[in-house]
Coordinates of C-alpha atoms in Angstrom, one line a residue:
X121 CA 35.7 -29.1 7.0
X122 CA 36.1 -25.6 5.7
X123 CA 33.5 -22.5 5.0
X124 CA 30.9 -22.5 2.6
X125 CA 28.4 -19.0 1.5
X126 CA 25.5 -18.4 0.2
X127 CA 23.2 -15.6 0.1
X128 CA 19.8 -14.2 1.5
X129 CA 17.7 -11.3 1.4
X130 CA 17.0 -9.0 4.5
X131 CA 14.1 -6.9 4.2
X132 CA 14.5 -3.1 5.5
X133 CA 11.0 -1.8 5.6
X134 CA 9.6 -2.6 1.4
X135 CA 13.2 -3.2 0.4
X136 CA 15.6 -5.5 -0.1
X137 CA 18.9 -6.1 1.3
X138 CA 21.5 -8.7 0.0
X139 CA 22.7 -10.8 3.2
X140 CA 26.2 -12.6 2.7
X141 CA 25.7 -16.3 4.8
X142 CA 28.7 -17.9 6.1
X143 CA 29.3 -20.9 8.1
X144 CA 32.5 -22.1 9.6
X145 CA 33.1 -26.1 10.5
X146 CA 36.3 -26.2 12.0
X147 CA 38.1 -27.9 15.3
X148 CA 37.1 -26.5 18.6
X149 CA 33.9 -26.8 21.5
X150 CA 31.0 -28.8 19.5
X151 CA 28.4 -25.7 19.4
X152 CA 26.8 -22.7 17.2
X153 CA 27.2 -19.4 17.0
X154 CA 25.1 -16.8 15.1
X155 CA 26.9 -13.4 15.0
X156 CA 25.8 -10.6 12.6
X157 CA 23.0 -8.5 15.0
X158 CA 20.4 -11.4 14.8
X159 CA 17.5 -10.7 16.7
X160 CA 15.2 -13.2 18.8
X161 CA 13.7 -15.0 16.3
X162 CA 16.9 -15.3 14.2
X163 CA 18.9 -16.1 17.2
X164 CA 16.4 -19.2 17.6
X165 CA 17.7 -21.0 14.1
X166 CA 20.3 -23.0 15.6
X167 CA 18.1 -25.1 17.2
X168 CA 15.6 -25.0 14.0
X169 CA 18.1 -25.7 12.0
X170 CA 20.1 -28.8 13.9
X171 CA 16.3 -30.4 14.7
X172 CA 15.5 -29.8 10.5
X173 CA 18.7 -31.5 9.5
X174 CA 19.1 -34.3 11.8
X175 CA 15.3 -35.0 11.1
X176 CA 16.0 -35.2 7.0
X177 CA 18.9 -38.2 7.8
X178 CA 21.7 -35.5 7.5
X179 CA 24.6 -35.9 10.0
X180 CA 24.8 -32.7 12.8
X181 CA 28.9 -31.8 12.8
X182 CA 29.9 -32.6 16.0
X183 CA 32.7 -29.8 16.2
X184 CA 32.6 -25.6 16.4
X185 CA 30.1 -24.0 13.8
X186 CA 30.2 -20.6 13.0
X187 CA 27.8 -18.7 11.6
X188 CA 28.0 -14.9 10.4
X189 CA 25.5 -12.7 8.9
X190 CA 27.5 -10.1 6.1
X191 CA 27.2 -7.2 6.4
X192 CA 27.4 -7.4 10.0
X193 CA 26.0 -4.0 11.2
X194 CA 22.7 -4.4 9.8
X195 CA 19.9 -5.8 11.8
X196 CA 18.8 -9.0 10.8
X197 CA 15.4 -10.4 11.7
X198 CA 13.2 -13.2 11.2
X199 CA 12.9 -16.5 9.9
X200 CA 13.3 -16.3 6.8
X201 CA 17.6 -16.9 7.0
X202 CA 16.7 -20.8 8.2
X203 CA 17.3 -22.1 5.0
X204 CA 20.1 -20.2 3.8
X205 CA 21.5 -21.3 7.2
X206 CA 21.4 -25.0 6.5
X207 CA 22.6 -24.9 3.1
X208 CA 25.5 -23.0 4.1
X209 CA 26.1 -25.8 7.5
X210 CA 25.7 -28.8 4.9
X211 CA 28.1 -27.2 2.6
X212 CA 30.9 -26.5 4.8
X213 CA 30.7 -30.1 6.4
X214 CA 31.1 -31.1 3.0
X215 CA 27.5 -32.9 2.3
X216 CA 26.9 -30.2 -0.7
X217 CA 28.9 -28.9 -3.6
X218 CA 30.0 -25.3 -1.7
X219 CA 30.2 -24.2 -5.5
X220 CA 26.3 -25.0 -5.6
X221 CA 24.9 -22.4 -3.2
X222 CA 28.0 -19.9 -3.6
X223 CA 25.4 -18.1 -6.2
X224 CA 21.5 -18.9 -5.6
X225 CA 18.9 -17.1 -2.7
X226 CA 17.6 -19.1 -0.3
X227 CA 14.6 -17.9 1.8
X228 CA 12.5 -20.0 4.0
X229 CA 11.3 -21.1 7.7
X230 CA 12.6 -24.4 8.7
X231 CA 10.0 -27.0 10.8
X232 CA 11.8 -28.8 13.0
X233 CA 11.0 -31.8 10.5
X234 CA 12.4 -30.8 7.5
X235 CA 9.6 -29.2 5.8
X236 CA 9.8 -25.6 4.6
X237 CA 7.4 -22.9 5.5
X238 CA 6.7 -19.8 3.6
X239 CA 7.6 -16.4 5.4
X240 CA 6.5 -12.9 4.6
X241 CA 8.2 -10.1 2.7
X242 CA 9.1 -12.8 -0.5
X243 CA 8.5 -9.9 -3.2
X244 CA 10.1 -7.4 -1.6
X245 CA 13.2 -9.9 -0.9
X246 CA 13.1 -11.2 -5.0
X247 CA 13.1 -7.7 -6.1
X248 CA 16.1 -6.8 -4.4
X249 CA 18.1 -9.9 -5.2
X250 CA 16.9 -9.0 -8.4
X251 CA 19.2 -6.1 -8.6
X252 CA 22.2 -8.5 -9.3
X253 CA 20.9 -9.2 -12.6
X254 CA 19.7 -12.8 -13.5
X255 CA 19.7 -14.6 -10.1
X256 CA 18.3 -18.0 -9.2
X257 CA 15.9 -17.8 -6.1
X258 CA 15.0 -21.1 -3.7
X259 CA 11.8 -20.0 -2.1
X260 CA 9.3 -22.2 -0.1
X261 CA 6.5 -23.6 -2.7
X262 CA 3.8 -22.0 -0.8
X263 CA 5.4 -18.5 -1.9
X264 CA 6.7 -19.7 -5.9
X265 CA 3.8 -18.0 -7.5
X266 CA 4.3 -14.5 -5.2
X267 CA 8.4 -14.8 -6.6
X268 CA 7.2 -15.5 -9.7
X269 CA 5.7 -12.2 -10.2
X270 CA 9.3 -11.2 -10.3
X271 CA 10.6 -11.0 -14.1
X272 CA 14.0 -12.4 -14.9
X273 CA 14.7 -14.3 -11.9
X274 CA 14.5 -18.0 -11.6
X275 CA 12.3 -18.8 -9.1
X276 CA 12.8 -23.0 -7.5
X277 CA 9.9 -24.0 -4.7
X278 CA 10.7 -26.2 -2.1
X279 CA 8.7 -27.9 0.1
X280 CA 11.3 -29.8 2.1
X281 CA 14.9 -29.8 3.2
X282 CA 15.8 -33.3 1.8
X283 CA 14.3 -32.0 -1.8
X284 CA 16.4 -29.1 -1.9
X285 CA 19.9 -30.9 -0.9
X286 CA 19.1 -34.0 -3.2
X287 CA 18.7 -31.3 -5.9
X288 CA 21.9 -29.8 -5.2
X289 CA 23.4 -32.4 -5.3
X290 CA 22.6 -33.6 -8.4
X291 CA 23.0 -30.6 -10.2
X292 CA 20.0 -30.9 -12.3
X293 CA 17.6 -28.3 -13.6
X294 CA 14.9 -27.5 -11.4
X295 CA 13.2 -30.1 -8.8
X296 CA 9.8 -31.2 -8.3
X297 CA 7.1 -29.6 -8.8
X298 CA 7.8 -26.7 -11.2
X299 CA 6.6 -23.2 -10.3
X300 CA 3.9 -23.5 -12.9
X301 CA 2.6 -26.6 -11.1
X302 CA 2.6 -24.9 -8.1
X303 CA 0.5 -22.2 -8.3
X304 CA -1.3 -20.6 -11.5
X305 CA 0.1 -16.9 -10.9
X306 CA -3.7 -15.5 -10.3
X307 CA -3.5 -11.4 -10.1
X308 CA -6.5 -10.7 -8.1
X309 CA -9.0 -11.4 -6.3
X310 CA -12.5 -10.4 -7.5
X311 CA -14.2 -8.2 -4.0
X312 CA -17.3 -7.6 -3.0
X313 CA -19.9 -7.1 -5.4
X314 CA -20.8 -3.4 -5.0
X315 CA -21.5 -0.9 -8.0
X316 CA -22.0 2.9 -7.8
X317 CA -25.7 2.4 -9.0
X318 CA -26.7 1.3 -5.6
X319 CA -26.6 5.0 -4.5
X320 CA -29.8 6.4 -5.5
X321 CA -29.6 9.9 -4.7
X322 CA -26.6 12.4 -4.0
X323 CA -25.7 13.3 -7.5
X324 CA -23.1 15.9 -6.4
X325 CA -21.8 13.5 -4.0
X326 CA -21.4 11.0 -7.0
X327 CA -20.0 13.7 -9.2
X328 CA -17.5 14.3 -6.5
X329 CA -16.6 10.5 -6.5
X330 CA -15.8 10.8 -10.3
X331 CA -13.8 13.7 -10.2
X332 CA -11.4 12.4 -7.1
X333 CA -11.8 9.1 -8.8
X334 CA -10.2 10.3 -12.1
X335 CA -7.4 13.0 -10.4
X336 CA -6.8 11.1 -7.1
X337 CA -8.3 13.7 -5.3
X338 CA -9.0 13.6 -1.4
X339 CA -12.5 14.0 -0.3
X340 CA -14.7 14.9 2.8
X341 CA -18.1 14.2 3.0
X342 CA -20.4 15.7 6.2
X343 CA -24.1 14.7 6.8
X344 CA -26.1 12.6 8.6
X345 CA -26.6 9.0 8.8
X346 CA -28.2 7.1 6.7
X347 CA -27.2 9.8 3.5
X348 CA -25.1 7.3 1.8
X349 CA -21.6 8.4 2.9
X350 CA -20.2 5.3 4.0
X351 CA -21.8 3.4 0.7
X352 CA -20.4 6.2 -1.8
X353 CA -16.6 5.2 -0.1
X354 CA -16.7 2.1 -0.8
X355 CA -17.9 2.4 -4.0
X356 CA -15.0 4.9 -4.9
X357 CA -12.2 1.7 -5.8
X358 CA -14.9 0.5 -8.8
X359 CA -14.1 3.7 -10.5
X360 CA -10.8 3.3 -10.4
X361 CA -8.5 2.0 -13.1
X362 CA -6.6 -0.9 -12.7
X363 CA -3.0 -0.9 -11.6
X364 CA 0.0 -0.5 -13.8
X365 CA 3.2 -3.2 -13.1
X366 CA 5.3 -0.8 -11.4
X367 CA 2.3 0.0 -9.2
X368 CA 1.1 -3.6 -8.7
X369 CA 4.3 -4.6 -7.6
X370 CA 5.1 -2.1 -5.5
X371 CA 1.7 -2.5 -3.6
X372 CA 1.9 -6.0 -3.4
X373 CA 5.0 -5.9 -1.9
X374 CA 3.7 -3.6 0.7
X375 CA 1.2 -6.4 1.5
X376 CA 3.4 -8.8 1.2
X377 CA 5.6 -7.7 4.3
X378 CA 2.8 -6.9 6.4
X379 CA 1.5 -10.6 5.8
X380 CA -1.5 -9.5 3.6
X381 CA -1.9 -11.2 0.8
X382 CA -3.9 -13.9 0.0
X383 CA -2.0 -17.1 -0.7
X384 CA -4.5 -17.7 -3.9
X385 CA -3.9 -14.1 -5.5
X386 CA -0.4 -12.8 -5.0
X387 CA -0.7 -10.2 -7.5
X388 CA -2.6 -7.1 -6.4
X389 CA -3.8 -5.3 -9.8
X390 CA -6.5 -3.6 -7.9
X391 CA -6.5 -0.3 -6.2
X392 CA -6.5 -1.3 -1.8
X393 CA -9.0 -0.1 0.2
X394 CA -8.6 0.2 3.7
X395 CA -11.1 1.3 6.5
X396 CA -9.4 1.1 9.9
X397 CA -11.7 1.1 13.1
X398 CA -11.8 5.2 15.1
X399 CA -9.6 3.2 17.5
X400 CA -7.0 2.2 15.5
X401 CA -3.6 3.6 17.2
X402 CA -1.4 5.6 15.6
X403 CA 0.7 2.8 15.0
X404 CA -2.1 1.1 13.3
X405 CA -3.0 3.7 10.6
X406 CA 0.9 5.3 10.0
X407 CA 3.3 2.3 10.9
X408 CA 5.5 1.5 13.7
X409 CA 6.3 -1.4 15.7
X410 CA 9.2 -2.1 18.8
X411 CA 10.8 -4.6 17.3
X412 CA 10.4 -4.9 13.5
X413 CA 9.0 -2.1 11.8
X414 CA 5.6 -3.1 10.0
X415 CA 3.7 -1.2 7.0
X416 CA 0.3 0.8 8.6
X417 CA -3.0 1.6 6.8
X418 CA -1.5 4.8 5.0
X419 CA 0.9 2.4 3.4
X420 CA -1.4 -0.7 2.9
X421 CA -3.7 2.1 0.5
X422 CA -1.1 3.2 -1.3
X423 CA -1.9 3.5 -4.9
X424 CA -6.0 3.2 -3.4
X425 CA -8.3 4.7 -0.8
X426 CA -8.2 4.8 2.9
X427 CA -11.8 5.4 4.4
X428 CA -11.9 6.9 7.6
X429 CA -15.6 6.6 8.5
X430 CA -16.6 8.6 11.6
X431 CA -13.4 10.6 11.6
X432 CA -14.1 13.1 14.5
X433 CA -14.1 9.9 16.3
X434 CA -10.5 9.4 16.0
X435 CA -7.5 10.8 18.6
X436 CA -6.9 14.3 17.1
X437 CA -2.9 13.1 16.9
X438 CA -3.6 10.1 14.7
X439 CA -5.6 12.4 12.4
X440 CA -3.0 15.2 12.2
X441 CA 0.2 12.4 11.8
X442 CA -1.7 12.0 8.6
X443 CA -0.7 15.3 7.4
X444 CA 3.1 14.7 6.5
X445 CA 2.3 11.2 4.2
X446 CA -0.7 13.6 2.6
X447 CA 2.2 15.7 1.2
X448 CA 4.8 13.7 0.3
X449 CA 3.7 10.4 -0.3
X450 CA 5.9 8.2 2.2
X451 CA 6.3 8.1 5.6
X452 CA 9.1 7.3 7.6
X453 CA 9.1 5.0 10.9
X454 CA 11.9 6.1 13.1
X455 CA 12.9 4.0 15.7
X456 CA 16.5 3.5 18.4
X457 CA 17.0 0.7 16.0
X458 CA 16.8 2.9 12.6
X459 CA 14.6 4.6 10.3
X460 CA 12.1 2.9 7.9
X461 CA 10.5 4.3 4.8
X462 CA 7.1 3.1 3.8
X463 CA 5.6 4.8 0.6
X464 CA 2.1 6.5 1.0
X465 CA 0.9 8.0 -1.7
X466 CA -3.1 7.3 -1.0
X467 CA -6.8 8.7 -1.7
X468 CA -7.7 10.2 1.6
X469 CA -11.6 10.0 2.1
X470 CA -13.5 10.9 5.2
X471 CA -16.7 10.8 6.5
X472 CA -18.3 12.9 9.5
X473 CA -21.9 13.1 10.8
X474 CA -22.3 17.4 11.7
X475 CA -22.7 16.4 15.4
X476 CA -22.0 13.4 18.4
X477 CA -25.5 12.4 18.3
X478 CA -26.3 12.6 14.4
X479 CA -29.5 14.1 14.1
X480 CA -30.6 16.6 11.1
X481 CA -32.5 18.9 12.4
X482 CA -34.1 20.2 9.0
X483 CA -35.6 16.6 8.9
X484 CA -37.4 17.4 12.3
X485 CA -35.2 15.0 14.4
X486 CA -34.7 16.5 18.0
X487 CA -30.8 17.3 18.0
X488 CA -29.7 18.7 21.6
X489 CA -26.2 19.4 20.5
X490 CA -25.5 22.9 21.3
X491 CA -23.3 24.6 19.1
X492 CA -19.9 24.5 21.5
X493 CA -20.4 21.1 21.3
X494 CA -20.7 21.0 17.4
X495 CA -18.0 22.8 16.9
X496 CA -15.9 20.6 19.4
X497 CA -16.4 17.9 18.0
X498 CA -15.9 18.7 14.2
X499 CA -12.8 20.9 15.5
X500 CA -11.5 17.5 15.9
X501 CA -10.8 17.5 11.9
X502 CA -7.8 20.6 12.3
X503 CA -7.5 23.1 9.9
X504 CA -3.8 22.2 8.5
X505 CA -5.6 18.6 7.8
X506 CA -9.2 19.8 6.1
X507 CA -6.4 22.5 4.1
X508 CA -4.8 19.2 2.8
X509 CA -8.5 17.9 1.7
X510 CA -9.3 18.8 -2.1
X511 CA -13.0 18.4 -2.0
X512 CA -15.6 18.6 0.5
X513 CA -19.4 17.5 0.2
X514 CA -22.2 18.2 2.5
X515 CA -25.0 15.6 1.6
X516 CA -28.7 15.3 3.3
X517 CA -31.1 13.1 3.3
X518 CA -32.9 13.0 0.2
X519 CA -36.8 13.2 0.1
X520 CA -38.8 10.0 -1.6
X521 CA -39.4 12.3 -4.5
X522 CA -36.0 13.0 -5.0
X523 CA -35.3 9.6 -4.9
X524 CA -37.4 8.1 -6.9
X525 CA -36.8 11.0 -9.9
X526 CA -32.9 10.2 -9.6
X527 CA -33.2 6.0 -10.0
X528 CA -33.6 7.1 -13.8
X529 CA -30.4 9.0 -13.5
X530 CA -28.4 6.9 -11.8
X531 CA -25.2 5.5 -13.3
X532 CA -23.3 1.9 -12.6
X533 CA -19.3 1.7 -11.9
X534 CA -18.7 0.7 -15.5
X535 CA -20.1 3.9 -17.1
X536 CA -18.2 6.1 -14.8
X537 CA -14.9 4.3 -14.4
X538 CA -14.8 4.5 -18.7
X539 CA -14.7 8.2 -18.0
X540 CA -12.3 8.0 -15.5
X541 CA -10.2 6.0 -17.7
X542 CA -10.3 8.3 -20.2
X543 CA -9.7 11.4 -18.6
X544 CA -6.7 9.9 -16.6
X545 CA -5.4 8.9 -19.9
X546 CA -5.3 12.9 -20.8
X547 CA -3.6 13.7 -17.9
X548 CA -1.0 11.2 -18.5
X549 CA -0.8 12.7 -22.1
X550 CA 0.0 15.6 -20.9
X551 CA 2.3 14.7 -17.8
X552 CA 4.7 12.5 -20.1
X553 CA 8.0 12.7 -19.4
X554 CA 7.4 13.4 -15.8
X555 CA 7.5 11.2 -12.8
X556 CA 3.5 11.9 -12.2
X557 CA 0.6 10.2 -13.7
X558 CA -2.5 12.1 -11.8
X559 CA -3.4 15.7 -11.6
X560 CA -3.0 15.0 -7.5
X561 CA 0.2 14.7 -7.7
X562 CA 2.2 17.8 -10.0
X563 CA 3.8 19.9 -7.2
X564 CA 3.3 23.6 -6.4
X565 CA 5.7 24.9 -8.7
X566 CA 5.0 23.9 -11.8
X567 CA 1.1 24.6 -11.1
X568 CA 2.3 28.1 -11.4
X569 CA 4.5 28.0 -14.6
X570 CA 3.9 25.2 -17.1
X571 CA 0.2 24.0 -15.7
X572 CA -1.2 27.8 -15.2
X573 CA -4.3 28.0 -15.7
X574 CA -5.1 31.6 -17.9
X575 CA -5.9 34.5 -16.0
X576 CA -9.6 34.7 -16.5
X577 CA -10.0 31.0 -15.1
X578 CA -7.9 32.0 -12.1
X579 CA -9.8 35.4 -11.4
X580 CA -12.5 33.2 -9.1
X581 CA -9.6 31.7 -7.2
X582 CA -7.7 34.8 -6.8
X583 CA -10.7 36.5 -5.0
X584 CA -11.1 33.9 -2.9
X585 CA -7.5 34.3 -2.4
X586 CA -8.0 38.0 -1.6
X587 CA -10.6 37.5 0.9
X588 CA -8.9 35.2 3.0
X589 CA -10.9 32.2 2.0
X590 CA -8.4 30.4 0.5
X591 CA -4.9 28.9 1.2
X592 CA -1.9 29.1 -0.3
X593 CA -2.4 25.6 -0.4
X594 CA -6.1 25.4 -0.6
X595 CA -5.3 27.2 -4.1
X596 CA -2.8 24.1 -5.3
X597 CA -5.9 22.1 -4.5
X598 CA -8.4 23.8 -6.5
X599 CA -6.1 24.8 -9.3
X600 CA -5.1 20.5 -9.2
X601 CA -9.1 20.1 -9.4
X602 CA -9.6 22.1 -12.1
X603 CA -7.5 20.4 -14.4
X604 CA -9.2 16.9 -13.7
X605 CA -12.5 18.5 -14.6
X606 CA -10.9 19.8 -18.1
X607 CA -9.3 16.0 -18.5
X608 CA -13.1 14.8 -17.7
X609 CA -14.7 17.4 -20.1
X610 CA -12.5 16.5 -22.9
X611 CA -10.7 20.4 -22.5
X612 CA -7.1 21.4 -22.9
X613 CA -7.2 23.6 -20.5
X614 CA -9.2 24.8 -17.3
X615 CA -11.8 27.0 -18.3
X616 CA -13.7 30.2 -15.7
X617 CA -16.8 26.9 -15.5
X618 CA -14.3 24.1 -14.0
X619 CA -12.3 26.6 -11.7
X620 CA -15.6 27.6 -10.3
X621 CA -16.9 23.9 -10.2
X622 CA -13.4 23.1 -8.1
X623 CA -13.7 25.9 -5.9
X624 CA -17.2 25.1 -4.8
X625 CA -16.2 21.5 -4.1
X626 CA -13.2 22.8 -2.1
X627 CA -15.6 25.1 -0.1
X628 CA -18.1 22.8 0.5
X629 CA -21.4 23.7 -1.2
X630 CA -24.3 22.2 0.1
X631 CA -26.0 19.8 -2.0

């Protein structure tokens, strides 16, 4: 009898934390203590644990067991320390090598038969064990091809107790099955078929899609029902390009710890998008939780869109929480237990019908909103949160004519998203050697000094400025637009034609 470690992985919001496992077998009252701040469902491995083992023929030391959870003052919670557990049990009664598991990871949920079940947050857990260089990592099978994403780590799937301690035991390679027989390492899954030529109608809308599309550009689009809004939002992720490593990655490790992904595409290379329902708390859409801290819909769109259809009809708070993440592109959960960053950095893009009971009056619908009313309920959208919108679109219903004159007009996903491409390309171009890779994210200073636009193209914003009709920050905004416009026209710099374009959008011209 003696003590035996191992390691595990703790996640702390999308991050990894390296957990030191230690079990004691020594002489004292047969029983098992857990120490290191494990919550309820941690707490619950002993009897997990015993059940697993004594179920896979492995003998249950009948004297004190110890176990402790380095570094002790961070809060530990989960399942996921079950297998790292046992390992550490079986080698301090001696039916392991100790030497075996002083180096690997061990994640997993223990049945009480042995079998091991896969838990959430395996990415996020991999890429910080990661940080010790080349590490070996003993995952349940079910996640192997999410830990394989991982580069440099050797990844072993498990399925059940016995197969892991017969493999450590024998020292071999790897045990049966391999990761590649596991799972095939699939990035994505293909969604639903939609394409932008669907929309018939709303060019500018369209052209407004394109432009947040290739700048990452927030959007707000106000008109009645039926005009396509709703359509043109979902259409928005087609355009976009698919996500670099870094970004993949990091989303899918988002996903992974709020229990997202799909066990047949562990990879996200897509862009997310997320539509919560108008009564979605504000737990739901920014993150929270009482006792472990879980991702909301700001962070499950990071790197996408997050459609808010029928905003007015959301609590005015949940609306203006979004504020902060719109500015810096994370946003912190704090609780008595801690504070949890999640990153945010998402396409905002609403949708609003110009009164409660949605009805255009220029079409000769009966509307008996009066105009308190109106503005009450788009005063629902505050100012400091339509300031923080780049673009806003007011679309109608378009007339048969129209319609039928635009089908000839109308271009599919492909054809825009090739421009998109290309003009994000540009602004990468010209952003290397800077942490930003879209025109929506270069901060206020260096708008002003190295991306200035010349003083002719500015003179439309500046009287705007003068007036009063612009922001400080509405300027950023139009000055951020104006650049994606150049990248789409194939221009090196904003000219007076794509200021003017940008403010108009930022205004709201009618369409």
């Amino acid at each position: 009898m003696a003590v035996a470690r191992t390691r595990s992985v703790a996640v702390i919001g999308v991050a990894g934390r390296t957990v030191e496992v230690e079990a004691d077998v020594g002489n004292g009252l047969a029983g098992i203590h857990l120490i290191g701040l494990p919550d309820t469902a941690l707490s619950e491995a002993r009897d997990r644990v015993r059940s697993a083992m004594v179920n896979s023929a492995y003998p249950w030391p009948d004297a004190r067991i110890i176990v402790s959870l380095f570094p002790a003052s961070l809060p530990k919670r989960g399942s996921q320390f079950d297998l790292a557990i046992a390992v550490a049990i079986l080698g301090a009664a001696g039916v392991i090598p100790a030497e075996r598991i002083a180096e690997p990871f061990f994640l997993g949920e223990l049945g009480l038969d042995g079998r091991v079940r896969p838990v959430r947050g395996v990415l996020p857990s991999i890429l910080g064990a990661a940080k010790h260089g080349d590490v070996t990592v003993v995952v349940p099978a079910a996640n192997s091809a999410e830990a394989a994403l991982v580069p440099n780590v050797k990844v072993i799937p498990i399925s059940h107790l016995r197969q892991l301690v017969e493999w450590l035991r024998r020292g071999d390679d790897e045990p049966e099955p391999r990761v590649e027989e596991c799972a095939e390492l699939p990035k994505s899954t293909d969604g639903p078929t939609v394409d932008l030529a669907d929309v018939v109608g709303q060019p500018v809308a369209r052209r407004a899609l394109e432009v947040c599309a290739a700048g990452g550009h927030n959007l707000w689009m106000l008109g009645p029902p039926g005009t396509g809004k709703t359509m043109l939002a979902e259409r928005l992720p087609t355009l976009l390009p698919d996500l670099e490593l870094d970004h993949a990655l990091e989303v899918t490790a988002i996903h992974s710890v709020a229990g997202a992904l799909p066990p047949n595409a562990p990879m996200m290379s897509r862009p997310p998008f997320v539509s919560p329902h108008h009564t979605a708390t504000s737990a739901a859409i920014i993150g929270g939780g009482s006792a472990i801290v879980r991702p909301g819909a700001v962070s499950l769109a990071h790197r996408g869109v997050l459609f808010l259809d029928e905003a007015p009809e959301f609590p005015r708070h949940v609306l203006d929480a979004l504020r902060q993440p719109l500015e810096s592109g994370r946003v912190t959960v704090s609780r008595s237990a801690g504070s949890v960053t999640f990153p945010a950095r998402f396409m905002l893009v609403m949708a609003a019908n110009p009164c409660p009971c949605a009805q255009a009056e220029d079409q000769g619908d009966t509307c008996k909103c009066t105009p308190t009313i109106k503005r009450r309920y788009l005063g629902r959208l505050s100012g400091p949160l339509l300031d923080r919108i780049d673009m806003k679109v007011t679309v109608v219903r378009s007339s048969r004519r129209e319609l039928l004159a635009d089908r000839q007009f109308v271009e599919t996903s492909k054809t825009v998203a090739e421009r998109v491409l290309l003009a994000r390309e540009r602004a990468a171009k010209r952003l290397t050697g800077t942490p930003w890779r879209t025109n929506a994210e270069i901060p206020s200073s260096l708008l002003h000094s190295d991306y200035r636009p010349s003083n002719e193209a500015m003179k439309p914003m500046t009287s705007c400025l003068d007036s009063g009709t612009l922001t400080a920050r509405g300027l950023d905004r139009v000055v951020r637009v104006a650049w994606t416009l150049a990248d789409l026209a194939d221009k090196d710099t904003p000219e007076e034609d794509e200021t003017n374009a940008a403010l108009s959008f930022w205004l709201g011209v009618k369409s």
